[in-house]
Amino acid sequence: MKRLNLNTQILLGTILGVAIGVYFHALGAEHQTVRAGLYTSGLVGTLFIDLLKMILIPLVFCSISVGVANLRQHQQMHQVWVTTLLYFVCTMAVAMVLGMAASLYFRPGSGLEIELFEHAMQNFEAKQLPLPEFFAQFLHGLFVNPFMALSQGNVLAVVMFALMLGIALVMGGERFKHMHLLLQEALDVTMLIVGWVMRLAPLGIMALLIKLVASQDATMLTMLAKFVAVVIGTLLLHGMVVLPLILYLVAGMSPLTFWRGAREALVTAFATSSSSATLPVTLRCVNQQLKVKPEIAGFVVPLGATVNMDGTALYEAAAALFVANLVGVELSFAQQLTVFFIAMIAALGAPGIPSAGMVTMVLVLQSVGLPAEAIAILLPVDRLLDTLRTTVNVQGDMVGSLVVQRLVAEPA
Ligand code: ASP
């Protein structure tokens, strides 16, 4: 028999998880089978989350250092660099503001308190911080001994060091070619392991869902539908209004011309849920159809495939607010800012592969003391939302190459 592909398996895992959860719910918590079942699924679910947490730091470190180190020397390197990074940061910020504003307005998930997280929420109190202190701590946390940062899972400091390392590798060029190669291989190996972890996803998702559904009622699913609608709505707004508007205002290109040139890459992104897998198609569209110069396209697009993720940033920020609503926690302004920054970092650190955003989601949740277990609620809709957020990610890269080409002056 042919093996089912991962997407189908995850779909099956989701359906089975919900079905068994509903069955357990009907039998009641005292039933012996239910007790054994819940114990096992609790164990399997926790192991799956442990695996995600395990791979997070190596993934972020390798993905960012290699992404930056892969920049090639360019005549106007400095200008291209600065414009590209500014574009990435600004568009991701706009996407996150949209996602967070929509979540704050529609409040998906509020009014429900999920039993499963009660225990995890007991540690929440300690994390509230006033704004000035938050900034002081934020700045102070940027530069840390990288070995300590890696071992403690301090992602912000890891990102800073990875960025510096990447820049140093670009500067050193040939001199550091072995180090560059080593990191590239480390990234490939990490991705391989992520692939293994993802193979367990159907089982992990099923286990987490059984536990979740067995201790919940149907209202949660209604809430999930609202969350999905908010995310899809804001993703569409970003992809169909914000990015086309930037493109039109800066590069003077009509949305229709862009769509004609970019179609292939957008559809591929939707189907594969992977910016990296789409990269060859994206580059082809940008070079051949949208007429971006190869040196600019070759710099902006591959870097963008790793670090520029408007859709992922929007999703992660919106999802963190959704989870906070679910567990019945009001996030202070300082905490919302934390979500904003960390969601950006999480999107920067997510490689362009299916469900990468789900792995780095743990980071966003933990940054404000929300329970990492809450990704159990997000997992069933992750594949669905991944299609659209990857499409927006890839669209952002293509618009970026056009914008940078327009803004960077021709050499004299
Ligand atoms: N799948 C996305 C991408 O490749 C990343 C994510 O999971 O959000 O762009």
Coordinates of C-alpha atoms and ligand atoms in Angstrom, one line a residue:
M1 CA 0.0 0.0 0.0
K2 CA 1.3 3.5 -0.8
R3 CA 2.2 5.5 2.2
L4 CA -0.1 8.5 2.9
N5 CA 1.6 11.8 2.6
L6 CA 2.2 13.9 5.8
N7 CA -0.6 16.3 5.2
T8 CA -3.1 13.5 4.9
Q9 CA -1.7 11.8 7.9
I10 CA -2.0 15.0 9.9
L11 CA -5.6 15.4 8.8
L12 CA -6.3 11.8 9.8
G13 CA -4.5 12.3 13.2
T14 CA -6.7 15.4 13.7
I15 CA -9.9 13.6 12.9
L16 CA -9.0 10.6 15.0
G17 CA -7.9 12.8 17.9
V18 CA -11.1 14.7 17.9
A19 CA -13.2 11.6 17.5
I20 CA -11.5 9.7 20.3
G21 CA -11.6 12.8 22.5
V22 CA -15.3 13.1 22.0
Y23 CA -15.7 9.4 22.8
F24 CA -13.7 9.7 26.0
H25 CA -15.7 12.8 26.9
A26 CA -18.9 10.8 26.5
L27 CA -17.5 7.9 28.6
G28 CA -16.5 10.2 31.5
A29 CA -13.2 10.7 33.2
E30 CA -13.7 7.9 35.7
H31 CA -13.9 5.2 33.1
Q32 CA -10.8 2.9 33.2
T33 CA -10.1 3.0 29.4
V34 CA -10.4 6.8 29.5
R35 CA -7.9 7.1 32.4
A36 CA -5.4 4.9 30.6
G37 CA -6.0 6.6 27.3
L38 CA -5.6 10.1 28.8
Y39 CA -2.4 9.0 30.6
T40 CA -0.9 7.7 27.3
S41 CA -1.9 10.6 25.2
G42 CA -0.7 13.0 27.8
L43 CA 2.7 11.3 27.7
V44 CA 2.9 11.2 23.9
G45 CA 1.7 14.8 23.5
T46 CA 4.3 16.1 26.0
L47 CA 7.1 14.2 24.2
F48 CA 6.1 15.7 20.9
I49 CA 6.2 19.2 22.4
D50 CA 9.6 18.4 24.0
L51 CA 10.9 17.4 20.6
L52 CA 9.8 20.7 19.2
K53 CA 11.4 22.6 22.0
M54 CA 14.6 20.6 21.6
I55 CA 15.2 21.5 18.0
L56 CA 14.1 25.2 18.3
I57 CA 17.5 26.8 19.3
P58 CA 19.7 24.9 16.8
L59 CA 17.2 25.7 14.1
V60 CA 17.1 29.5 14.8
F61 CA 20.8 29.7 15.2
C62 CA 21.7 27.9 12.0
S63 CA 18.9 29.4 9.9
I64 CA 19.8 33.0 10.7
S65 CA 23.6 32.7 10.5
V66 CA 23.5 30.9 7.2
G67 CA 20.8 33.2 5.8
V68 CA 22.9 36.2 6.4
A69 CA 26.2 34.5 5.4
N70 CA 24.7 33.6 2.0
L71 CA 24.6 37.2 0.9
R72 CA 26.9 37.7 -2.0
Q73 CA 29.0 40.7 -2.5
H74 CA 27.2 43.3 -4.5
Q75 CA 28.4 46.6 -6.0
Q76 CA 26.1 48.6 -3.8
M77 CA 26.1 46.0 -1.1
H78 CA 25.5 48.4 1.7
Q79 CA 22.6 50.2 0.2
V80 CA 20.9 46.9 -0.8
W81 CA 21.4 45.5 2.6
V82 CA 19.9 48.4 4.4
T83 CA 17.0 48.9 2.1
T84 CA 16.2 45.2 2.2
L85 CA 16.3 44.9 5.9
L86 CA 14.3 48.0 6.4
Y87 CA 11.7 46.7 4.0
F88 CA 11.6 43.3 5.7
V89 CA 11.2 44.8 9.2
C90 CA 8.6 47.4 8.2
T91 CA 6.3 45.0 6.2
M92 CA 6.5 42.4 9.0
A93 CA 5.6 45.1 11.5
V94 CA 2.6 46.2 9.5
A95 CA 1.5 42.6 9.1
M96 CA 1.7 42.1 12.9
V97 CA -0.1 45.3 13.7
L98 CA -2.9 44.1 11.4
G99 CA -3.0 40.7 13.0
M100 CA -2.9 42.1 16.6
A101 CA -5.4 44.8 15.9
A102 CA -7.9 42.4 14.4
S103 CA -7.4 40.0 17.4
L104 CA -7.9 42.8 19.9
Y105 CA -11.0 43.9 18.1
F106 CA -12.7 40.6 17.5
R107 CA -11.2 38.9 20.6
P108 CA -11.3 35.3 19.4
G109 CA -11.1 32.8 22.3
S110 CA -12.2 35.1 25.0
G111 CA -14.8 34.0 27.6
L112 CA -13.4 30.5 27.6
E113 CA -11.0 29.1 30.2
I114 CA -9.4 25.8 29.3
E115 CA -8.9 23.4 32.2
L116 CA -5.9 21.8 30.6
F117 CA -3.8 24.9 31.1
E118 CA -4.8 25.8 34.7
H119 CA -1.7 24.1 36.1
A120 CA 0.6 25.8 33.6
M121 CA -1.0 29.2 34.3
Q122 CA 0.0 29.1 37.9
N123 CA 3.4 30.5 37.0
F124 CA 2.0 33.4 35.1
E125 CA 1.9 36.1 37.7
A126 CA 5.6 36.6 37.9
K127 CA 5.9 37.8 34.3
Q128 CA 4.2 41.2 34.5
L129 CA 6.6 44.1 33.9
P130 CA 6.2 47.9 33.5
L131 CA 7.3 49.3 30.1
P132 CA 10.6 51.1 31.0
E133 CA 11.8 48.1 32.8
F134 CA 10.7 45.9 29.9
F135 CA 12.9 48.0 27.6
A136 CA 15.9 48.0 29.9
Q137 CA 15.6 44.2 30.2
F138 CA 15.1 43.9 26.5
L139 CA 18.3 45.8 25.6
H140 CA 20.2 44.2 28.4
G141 CA 19.2 40.7 27.0
L142 CA 20.5 41.4 23.5
F143 CA 24.2 40.7 24.0
V144 CA 25.0 37.6 26.0
N145 CA 27.7 35.0 26.0
P146 CA 26.5 32.9 23.0
F147 CA 27.3 29.6 24.7
M148 CA 25.3 30.6 27.7
A149 CA 22.5 31.9 25.4
L150 CA 22.4 28.6 23.5
S151 CA 22.4 26.4 26.5
Q152 CA 19.7 28.5 28.3
G153 CA 17.5 28.7 25.2
N154 CA 17.8 32.5 25.2
V155 CA 16.5 33.1 21.6
L156 CA 17.0 36.8 21.4
A157 CA 20.6 36.6 22.3
V158 CA 21.1 33.7 20.0
V159 CA 19.6 35.7 17.1
M160 CA 21.9 38.6 17.8
F161 CA 25.0 36.4 17.8
A162 CA 23.8 34.5 14.7
L163 CA 23.4 37.8 12.9
M164 CA 26.9 39.0 13.8
L165 CA 28.4 35.7 12.9
G166 CA 26.6 35.8 9.5
I167 CA 27.9 39.3 8.9
A168 CA 31.4 38.3 9.9
L169 CA 31.3 35.4 7.5
V170 CA 30.2 37.7 4.6
M171 CA 33.0 40.1 5.5
G172 CA 35.6 37.4 5.7
G173 CA 34.6 35.8 2.4
E174 CA 36.9 33.0 1.3
R175 CA 38.9 33.1 4.5
F176 CA 36.0 31.6 6.4
K177 CA 34.6 29.3 3.8
H178 CA 35.0 26.2 6.0
M179 CA 33.0 27.8 8.8
H180 CA 30.4 28.8 6.4
L181 CA 30.1 25.3 5.0
L182 CA 30.0 23.8 8.4
L183 CA 27.1 26.0 9.4
Q184 CA 25.3 25.3 6.2
E185 CA 25.7 21.6 6.9
A186 CA 24.5 22.1 10.5
L187 CA 21.4 23.8 9.1
D188 CA 20.8 20.9 6.7
V189 CA 21.2 18.4 9.5
T190 CA 18.8 20.4 11.7
M191 CA 16.3 20.5 9.0
L192 CA 16.6 16.7 8.6
I193 CA 15.8 16.3 12.3
V194 CA 12.9 18.7 12.0
G195 CA 11.6 16.5 9.2
W196 CA 11.7 13.5 11.6
V197 CA 9.9 15.4 14.2
M198 CA 7.3 16.4 11.7
R199 CA 6.8 12.7 10.9
L200 CA 5.6 12.3 14.4
A201 CA 3.3 15.2 14.1
P202 CA 0.2 13.1 13.2
L203 CA 0.7 11.1 16.4
G204 CA 1.6 14.1 18.5
I205 CA -1.4 16.0 17.2
M206 CA -3.7 13.1 17.8
A207 CA -2.5 12.7 21.4
L208 CA -2.7 16.3 22.2
L209 CA -6.2 16.6 20.7
I210 CA -7.5 13.5 22.6
K211 CA -6.5 15.1 25.9
L212 CA -7.8 18.5 24.9
V213 CA -11.1 17.4 23.4
A214 CA -11.8 14.9 26.2
S215 CA -11.6 17.7 28.8
Q216 CA -13.5 20.3 26.7
D217 CA -16.8 21.0 25.1
A218 CA -17.8 22.1 21.6
T219 CA -17.6 25.9 22.3
M220 CA -13.8 25.7 21.9
L221 CA -14.2 24.6 18.2
T222 CA -16.5 27.6 17.6
M223 CA -13.9 29.8 19.1
L224 CA -11.3 28.2 16.8
A225 CA -13.4 29.0 13.8
K226 CA -13.5 32.6 14.8
F227 CA -9.7 32.6 15.2
V228 CA -9.2 31.0 11.7
A229 CA -11.5 33.7 10.2
V230 CA -9.6 36.5 11.9
V231 CA -6.2 35.2 10.6
I232 CA -7.5 34.4 7.1
G233 CA -9.1 37.8 6.9
T234 CA -6.0 39.8 8.0
L235 CA -3.7 37.6 5.8
L236 CA -5.9 38.5 2.8
L237 CA -5.9 42.2 3.7
H238 CA -2.2 42.2 3.9
G239 CA -1.7 40.2 0.7
M240 CA -4.4 41.9 -1.4
V241 CA -4.3 45.5 -0.1
V242 CA -1.1 46.4 1.9
L243 CA 1.6 44.7 -0.2
P244 CA 0.0 45.7 -3.6
L245 CA -0.3 49.3 -2.3
I246 CA 3.4 49.4 -1.3
L247 CA 4.3 47.9 -4.7
Y248 CA 2.2 50.5 -6.5
L249 CA 3.4 53.5 -4.5
V250 CA 7.1 52.6 -4.5
A251 CA 7.7 50.7 -7.7
G252 CA 4.7 51.9 -9.7
M253 CA 3.6 48.4 -10.7
S254 CA -0.1 47.5 -11.0
P255 CA -1.4 44.6 -8.9
L256 CA -2.5 42.9 -12.1
T257 CA 0.9 43.0 -13.7
F258 CA 2.4 41.7 -10.5
W259 CA -0.2 38.9 -10.2
R260 CA 0.5 37.8 -13.8
G261 CA 4.3 37.6 -13.2
A262 CA 4.1 36.2 -9.7
R263 CA 1.2 33.7 -10.1
E264 CA 3.3 30.6 -10.5
A265 CA 5.3 31.2 -7.3
L266 CA 2.2 32.1 -5.3
V267 CA 0.4 29.0 -6.3
T268 CA 3.5 26.8 -5.6
A269 CA 3.8 28.5 -2.2
F270 CA 0.2 27.7 -1.4
A271 CA 0.5 24.1 -2.5
T272 CA 3.9 23.3 -0.8
S273 CA 3.5 25.5 2.4
S274 CA 7.2 26.1 2.0
S275 CA 9.0 29.3 1.0
S276 CA 12.3 27.3 0.6
A277 CA 10.7 24.7 -1.7
T278 CA 9.2 27.6 -3.7
L279 CA 12.5 29.5 -4.0
P280 CA 13.5 28.3 -7.5
V281 CA 10.1 29.2 -8.8
T282 CA 10.1 32.5 -7.0
L283 CA 13.5 33.4 -8.4
R284 CA 12.4 32.5 -11.9
C285 CA 9.3 34.6 -11.7
V286 CA 11.2 37.6 -10.2
N287 CA 14.0 37.4 -12.8
Q288 CA 12.1 36.5 -15.9
Q289 CA 8.6 37.8 -15.5
L290 CA 9.0 40.7 -13.1
K291 CA 12.4 41.7 -14.6
V292 CA 14.4 42.2 -11.4
K293 CA 18.1 42.3 -11.9
P294 CA 19.7 39.0 -10.9
E295 CA 22.1 40.5 -8.4
I296 CA 19.2 42.1 -6.5
A297 CA 16.9 39.1 -6.9
G298 CA 19.7 36.7 -5.9
F299 CA 20.2 38.7 -2.7
V300 CA 16.7 39.7 -1.6
V301 CA 14.7 36.6 -2.5
P302 CA 16.8 33.8 -0.9
L303 CA 17.3 35.9 2.2
G304 CA 13.6 36.7 2.3
A305 CA 12.7 33.0 2.0
T306 CA 14.5 32.5 5.4
V307 CA 13.9 35.7 7.3
N308 CA 11.1 37.7 5.6
M309 CA 7.8 36.2 6.7
D310 CA 4.9 38.6 6.8
G311 CA 2.3 35.9 7.0
T312 CA 4.1 34.0 9.7
A313 CA 4.7 37.1 11.8
L314 CA 1.0 38.0 11.5
Y315 CA -0.1 34.6 12.5
E316 CA 2.2 34.2 15.4
A317 CA 1.2 37.6 16.9
A318 CA -2.5 36.9 16.4
A319 CA -2.2 33.4 17.8
A320 CA -0.5 34.5 21.0
L321 CA -3.3 36.9 21.7
F322 CA -5.8 34.2 20.9
V323 CA -4.1 31.8 23.4
A324 CA -4.1 34.6 26.0
N325 CA -7.8 35.0 25.5
L326 CA -8.3 31.3 25.8
V327 CA -6.5 31.0 29.1
G328 CA -8.3 34.1 30.3
V329 CA -5.3 36.4 30.7
E330 CA -5.3 40.1 29.9
L331 CA -1.9 40.9 28.4
S332 CA -0.6 44.3 29.5
F333 CA 0.7 46.8 26.9
A334 CA 4.3 45.8 27.8
Q335 CA 3.4 42.2 27.2
Q336 CA 1.7 43.0 23.9
L337 CA 5.0 44.7 22.9
T338 CA 6.9 41.6 23.9
V339 CA 4.6 39.5 21.7
F340 CA 5.2 42.0 18.9
F341 CA 9.0 41.7 19.2
I342 CA 9.2 38.1 19.8
A343 CA 6.7 37.2 17.0
M344 CA 9.0 39.1 14.7
I345 CA 12.0 37.3 15.9
A346 CA 10.1 34.0 15.7
A347 CA 9.2 34.7 12.1
L348 CA 12.8 35.7 11.3
G349 CA 14.0 32.5 12.9
A350 CA 11.5 30.2 11.2
P351 CA 13.0 28.5 8.2
G352 CA 10.8 28.4 5.0
I353 CA 9.5 24.9 5.5
P354 CA 5.9 23.6 6.3
S355 CA 4.8 24.3 9.8
A356 CA 8.1 26.0 10.8
G357 CA 5.9 28.8 12.3
M358 CA 4.4 26.2 14.6
V359 CA 7.8 25.3 16.0
T360 CA 8.8 28.9 16.7
M361 CA 5.3 29.6 18.1
V362 CA 6.4 28.0 21.4
L363 CA 8.8 30.8 21.7
V364 CA 6.2 33.5 21.4
L365 CA 3.9 31.8 23.9
Q366 CA 6.7 31.4 26.5
S367 CA 7.9 35.0 26.1
V368 CA 4.8 36.1 28.0
G369 CA 4.5 33.1 30.2
L370 CA 1.7 31.4 28.2
P371 CA 1.7 27.6 28.3
A372 CA 3.5 26.0 25.4
E373 CA 0.9 23.2 25.5
A374 CA -1.5 25.7 23.9
I375 CA -0.1 24.9 20.5
A376 CA -2.3 21.8 20.8
I377 CA -5.2 24.1 20.0
L378 CA -3.4 25.7 17.1
L379 CA -2.0 22.5 15.6
P380 CA -5.3 21.3 13.9
V381 CA -5.6 24.5 12.0
D382 CA -1.9 25.0 11.4
R383 CA -1.7 23.2 8.1
L384 CA -4.7 25.1 6.8
L385 CA -3.3 28.5 7.8
D386 CA 0.2 27.5 6.7
T387 CA -0.9 27.5 3.0
L388 CA -2.0 31.1 3.1
R389 CA 0.7 32.5 5.3
T390 CA 3.4 30.9 3.1
T391 CA 1.8 32.5 0.1
V392 CA 1.9 35.9 1.8
N393 CA 5.5 35.2 2.9
V394 CA 6.6 34.5 -0.7
Q395 CA 4.6 37.4 -2.0
G396 CA 6.4 39.7 0.4
D397 CA 9.8 38.5 -0.9
M398 CA 8.8 39.2 -4.5
V399 CA 7.4 42.6 -3.7
G400 CA 10.6 43.3 -1.7
S401 CA 12.9 42.6 -4.6
L402 CA 10.9 45.0 -6.8
V403 CA 10.9 47.7 -4.1
V404 CA 14.6 47.3 -3.4
Q405 CA 15.4 47.4 -7.1
R406 CA 13.5 50.7 -7.4
L407 CA 15.0 52.3 -4.3
V408 CA 18.6 51.4 -4.8
A409 CA 20.2 53.9 -7.2
E410 CA 22.0 52.8 -10.4
P411 CA 25.8 52.9 -10.1
A412 CA 27.2 56.0 -11.7
Ligands
ASP1 N1 5.6 27.4 6.0 C1 6.0 28.8 6.1 C2 7.0 29.1 5.0 O1 7.6 28.3 4.5 C3 6.7 29.1 7.5 C4 5.6 28.9 8.5 O2 5.4 27.8 9.0 O3 4.9 29.9 8.8 O4 7.1 30.3 4.7

